Tab-separated table of C-alpha atoms in Angstrom:
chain	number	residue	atom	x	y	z
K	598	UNK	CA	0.000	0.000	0.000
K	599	UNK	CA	2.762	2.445	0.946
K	600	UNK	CA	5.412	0.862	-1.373
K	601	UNK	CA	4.489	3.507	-4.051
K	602	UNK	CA	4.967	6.573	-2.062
K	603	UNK	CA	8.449	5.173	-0.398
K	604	UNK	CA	9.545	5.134	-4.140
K	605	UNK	CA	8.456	8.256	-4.749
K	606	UNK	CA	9.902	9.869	-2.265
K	607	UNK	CA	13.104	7.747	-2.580
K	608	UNK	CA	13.564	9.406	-6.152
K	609	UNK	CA	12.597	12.916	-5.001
K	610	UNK	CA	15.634	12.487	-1.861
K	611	UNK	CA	18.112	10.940	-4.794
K	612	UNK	CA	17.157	14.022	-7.173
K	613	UNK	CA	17.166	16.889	-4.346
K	614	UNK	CA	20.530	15.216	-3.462
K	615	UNK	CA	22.614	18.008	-5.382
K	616	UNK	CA	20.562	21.145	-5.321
K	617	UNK	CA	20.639	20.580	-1.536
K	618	UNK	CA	24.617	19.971	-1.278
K	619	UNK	CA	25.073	23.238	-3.648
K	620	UNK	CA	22.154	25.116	-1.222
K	621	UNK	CA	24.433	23.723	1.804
K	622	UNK	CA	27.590	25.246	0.163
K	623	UNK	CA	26.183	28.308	-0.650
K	624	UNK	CA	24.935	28.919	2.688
K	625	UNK	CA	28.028	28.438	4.044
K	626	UNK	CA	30.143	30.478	2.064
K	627	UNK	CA	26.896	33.181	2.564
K	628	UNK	CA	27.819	32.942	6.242
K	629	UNK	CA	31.528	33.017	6.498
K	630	UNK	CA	31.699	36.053	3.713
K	631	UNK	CA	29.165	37.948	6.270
K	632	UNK	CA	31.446	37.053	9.418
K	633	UNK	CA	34.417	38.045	7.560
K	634	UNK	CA	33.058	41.155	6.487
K	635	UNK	CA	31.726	41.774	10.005
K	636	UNK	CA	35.489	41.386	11.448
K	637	UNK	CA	36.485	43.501	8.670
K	638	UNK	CA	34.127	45.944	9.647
K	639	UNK	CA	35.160	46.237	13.369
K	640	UNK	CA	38.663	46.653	12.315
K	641	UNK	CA	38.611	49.262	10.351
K	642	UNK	CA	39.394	52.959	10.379
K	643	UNK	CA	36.115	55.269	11.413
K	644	UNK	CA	36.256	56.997	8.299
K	645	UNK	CA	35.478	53.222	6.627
K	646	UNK	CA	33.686	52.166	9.575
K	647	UNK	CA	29.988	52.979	8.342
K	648	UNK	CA	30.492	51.694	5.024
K	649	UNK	CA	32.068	48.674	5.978
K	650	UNK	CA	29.092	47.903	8.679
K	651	UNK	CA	26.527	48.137	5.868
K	652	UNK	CA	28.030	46.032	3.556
K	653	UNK	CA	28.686	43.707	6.700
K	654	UNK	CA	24.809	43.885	7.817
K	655	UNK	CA	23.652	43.638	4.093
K	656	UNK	CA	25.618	40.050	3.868
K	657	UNK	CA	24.615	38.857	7.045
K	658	UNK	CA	20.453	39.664	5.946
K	659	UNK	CA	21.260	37.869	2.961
K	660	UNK	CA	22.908	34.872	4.340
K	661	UNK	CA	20.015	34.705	7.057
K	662	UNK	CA	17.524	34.073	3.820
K	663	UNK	CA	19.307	31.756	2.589
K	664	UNK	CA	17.125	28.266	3.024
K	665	UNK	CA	18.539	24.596	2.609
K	666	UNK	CA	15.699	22.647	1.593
K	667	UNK	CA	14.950	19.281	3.963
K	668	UNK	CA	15.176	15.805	2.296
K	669	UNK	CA	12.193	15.279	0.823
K	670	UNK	CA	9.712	13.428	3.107
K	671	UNK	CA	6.491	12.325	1.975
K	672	UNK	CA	5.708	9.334	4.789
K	673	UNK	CA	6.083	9.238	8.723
K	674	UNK	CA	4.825	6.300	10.902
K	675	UNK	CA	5.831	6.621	14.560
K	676	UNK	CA	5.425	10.313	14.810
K	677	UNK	CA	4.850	12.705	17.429
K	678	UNK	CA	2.266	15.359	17.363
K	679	UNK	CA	5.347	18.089	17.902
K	680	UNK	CA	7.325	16.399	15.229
K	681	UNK	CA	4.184	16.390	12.753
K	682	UNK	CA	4.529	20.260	13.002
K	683	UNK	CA	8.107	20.404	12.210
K	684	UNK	CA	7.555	17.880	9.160
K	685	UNK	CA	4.583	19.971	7.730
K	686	UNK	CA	7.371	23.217	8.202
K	687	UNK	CA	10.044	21.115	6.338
K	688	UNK	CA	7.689	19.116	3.895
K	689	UNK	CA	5.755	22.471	1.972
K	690	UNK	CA	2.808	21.850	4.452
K	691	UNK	CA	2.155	18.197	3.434
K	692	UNK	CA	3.096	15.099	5.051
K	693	UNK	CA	1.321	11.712	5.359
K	694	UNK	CA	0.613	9.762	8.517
K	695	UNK	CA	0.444	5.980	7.885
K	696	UNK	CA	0.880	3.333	10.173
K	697	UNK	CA	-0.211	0.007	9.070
K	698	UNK	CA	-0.453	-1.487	12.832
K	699	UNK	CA	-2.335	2.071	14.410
K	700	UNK	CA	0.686	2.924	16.138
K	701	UNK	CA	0.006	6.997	15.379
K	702	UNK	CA	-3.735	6.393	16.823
K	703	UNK	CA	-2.028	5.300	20.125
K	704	UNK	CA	0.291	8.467	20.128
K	705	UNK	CA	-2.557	10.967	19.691
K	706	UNK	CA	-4.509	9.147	22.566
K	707	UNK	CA	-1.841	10.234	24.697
K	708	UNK	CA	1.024	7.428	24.661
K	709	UNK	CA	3.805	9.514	25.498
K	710	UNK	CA	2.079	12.170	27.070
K	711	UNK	CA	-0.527	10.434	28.918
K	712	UNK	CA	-3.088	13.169	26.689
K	713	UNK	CA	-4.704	13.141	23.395
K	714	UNK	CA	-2.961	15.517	21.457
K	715	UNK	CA	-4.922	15.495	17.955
K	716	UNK	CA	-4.514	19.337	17.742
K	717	UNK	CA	-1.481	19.365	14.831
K	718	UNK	CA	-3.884	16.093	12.719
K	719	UNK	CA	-6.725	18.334	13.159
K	720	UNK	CA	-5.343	21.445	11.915
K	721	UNK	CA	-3.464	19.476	8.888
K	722	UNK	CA	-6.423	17.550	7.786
K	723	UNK	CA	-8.473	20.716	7.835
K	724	UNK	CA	-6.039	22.798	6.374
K	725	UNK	CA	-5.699	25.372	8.821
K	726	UNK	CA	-2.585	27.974	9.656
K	727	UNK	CA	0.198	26.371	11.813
K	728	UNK	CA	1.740	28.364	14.127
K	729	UNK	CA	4.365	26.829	16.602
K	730	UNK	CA	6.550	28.778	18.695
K	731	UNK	CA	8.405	26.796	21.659
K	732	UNK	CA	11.602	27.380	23.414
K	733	UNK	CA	14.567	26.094	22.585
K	734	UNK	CA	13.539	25.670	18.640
K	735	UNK	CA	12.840	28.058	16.152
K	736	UNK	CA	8.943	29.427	15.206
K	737	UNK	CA	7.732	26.942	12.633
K	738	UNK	CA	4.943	28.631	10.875
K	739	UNK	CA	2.510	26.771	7.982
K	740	UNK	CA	0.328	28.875	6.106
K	741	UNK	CA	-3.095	28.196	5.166
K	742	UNK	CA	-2.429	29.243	1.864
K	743	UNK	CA	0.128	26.390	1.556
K	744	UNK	CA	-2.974	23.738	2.534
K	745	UNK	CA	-1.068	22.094	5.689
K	746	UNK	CA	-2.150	18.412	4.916
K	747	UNK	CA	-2.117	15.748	7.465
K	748	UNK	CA	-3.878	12.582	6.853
K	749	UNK	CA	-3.610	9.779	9.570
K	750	UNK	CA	-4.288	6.631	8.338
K	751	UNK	CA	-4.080	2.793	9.421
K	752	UNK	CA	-5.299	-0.169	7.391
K	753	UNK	CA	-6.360	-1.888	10.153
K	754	UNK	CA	-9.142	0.859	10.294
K	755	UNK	CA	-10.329	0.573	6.914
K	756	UNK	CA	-13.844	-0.528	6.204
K	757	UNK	CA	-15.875	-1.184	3.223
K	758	UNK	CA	-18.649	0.989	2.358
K	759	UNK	CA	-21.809	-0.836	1.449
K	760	UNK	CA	-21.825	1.771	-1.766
K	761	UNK	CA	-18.406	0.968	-3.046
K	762	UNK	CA	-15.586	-1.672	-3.514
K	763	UNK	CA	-13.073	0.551	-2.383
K	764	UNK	CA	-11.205	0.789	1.154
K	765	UNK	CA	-12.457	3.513	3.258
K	766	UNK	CA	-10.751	4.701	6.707
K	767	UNK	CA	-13.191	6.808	9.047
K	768	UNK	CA	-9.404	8.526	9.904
K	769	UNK	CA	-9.421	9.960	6.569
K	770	UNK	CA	-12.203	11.713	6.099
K	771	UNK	CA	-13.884	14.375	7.942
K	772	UNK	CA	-15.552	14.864	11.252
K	773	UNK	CA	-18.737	13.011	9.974
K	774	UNK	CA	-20.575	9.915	9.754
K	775	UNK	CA	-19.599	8.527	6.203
K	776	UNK	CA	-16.375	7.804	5.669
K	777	UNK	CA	-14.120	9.076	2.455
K	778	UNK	CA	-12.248	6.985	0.407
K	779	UNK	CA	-8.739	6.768	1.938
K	780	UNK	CA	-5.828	9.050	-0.396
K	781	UNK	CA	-3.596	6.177	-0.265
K	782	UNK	CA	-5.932	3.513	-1.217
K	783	UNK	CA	-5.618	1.111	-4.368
K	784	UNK	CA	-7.425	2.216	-6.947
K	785	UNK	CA	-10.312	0.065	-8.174
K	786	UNK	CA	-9.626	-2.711	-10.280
């Protein structure tokens, strides 16, 4: 069931390989021009002083813009609702939850916490704006616009609908009675 998304996103971590190494490099060689730059600017003669800050500051603000883009990640299994927020951050807003024994469904009851904590698979399945600010880690921030997607599945869940042949998991679909037809099923023969 999952096989198909592993390969995908084996490919897209094999093909991201060098843009990421050359993002890695540049970044790098962003930062050490602005800290040079910055010693060169405390060294120097008044008169130079000024100019020598701007150029130092202007390096600096570009280096902080600089982004390395995270391996490509299109599957977690044993994932906590913390790390889901991170993932959706790294991942473009879009990450899938699959478990095939309901491992995940134990976690957001509360496994490591002793609490649900279905706050991060609510917001990603509905879409909504992810904000997360905690200390010791920097503001993570998922915007709407960018259609955060979490989708927490488990095949022992699935059901069949009386209407249809095809897998459905209650998980996957909205907060209502009739389940959807689960993203990452098999399509119909």
């Amino acid at each position: 069931m999952v096989k198909p998304l592993l390969d995908a996103e084996k490919a897209l971590i094999e093909l991201s390989g060098p843009v990421r190494a050359e993002a890695e490099t540049l970044a790098r060689l962003a930062k050490s021009a602005a800290e040079k730059a910055a010693g060169k600017a405390a060294n120097a003669e008044p008169e130079h002083r000024d100019t020598l800050t701007a150029e130092a500051v202007q390096l600096a603000q570009d280096a902080d813009k600089m982004r390395v883009p995270a391996e490509p990640q299109l599957v977690a299994d044993d994932v906590t609702p913390e790390n889901v927020g991170t993932l959706l951050d790294e991942q473009g807003g879009r990450i899938s939850c699959l478990s095939a024994e309901g491992e995940l469904f134990d976690i957001i009851a509360g496994r490591y916490t002793g609490k649900p904590n279905m706050g991060m698979f609510l917001k990603g399945h509905a879409g909504d704006m992810l904000r997360v600010n905690r200390q010791g880690r920097s503001a993570q921030h998922v915007d709407s616009r960018r259609s955060p997607s979490v989708w927490p599945c488990s095949r022992k869940s699935w059901t069949h609908s009386p209407a249809s042949t095809e897998p459905t998991d209650a998980a996957c679909s909205p907060a209502s009675s009739t389940p959807s037809p689960c993203p990452w099923s098999a399509p119909a023969a």
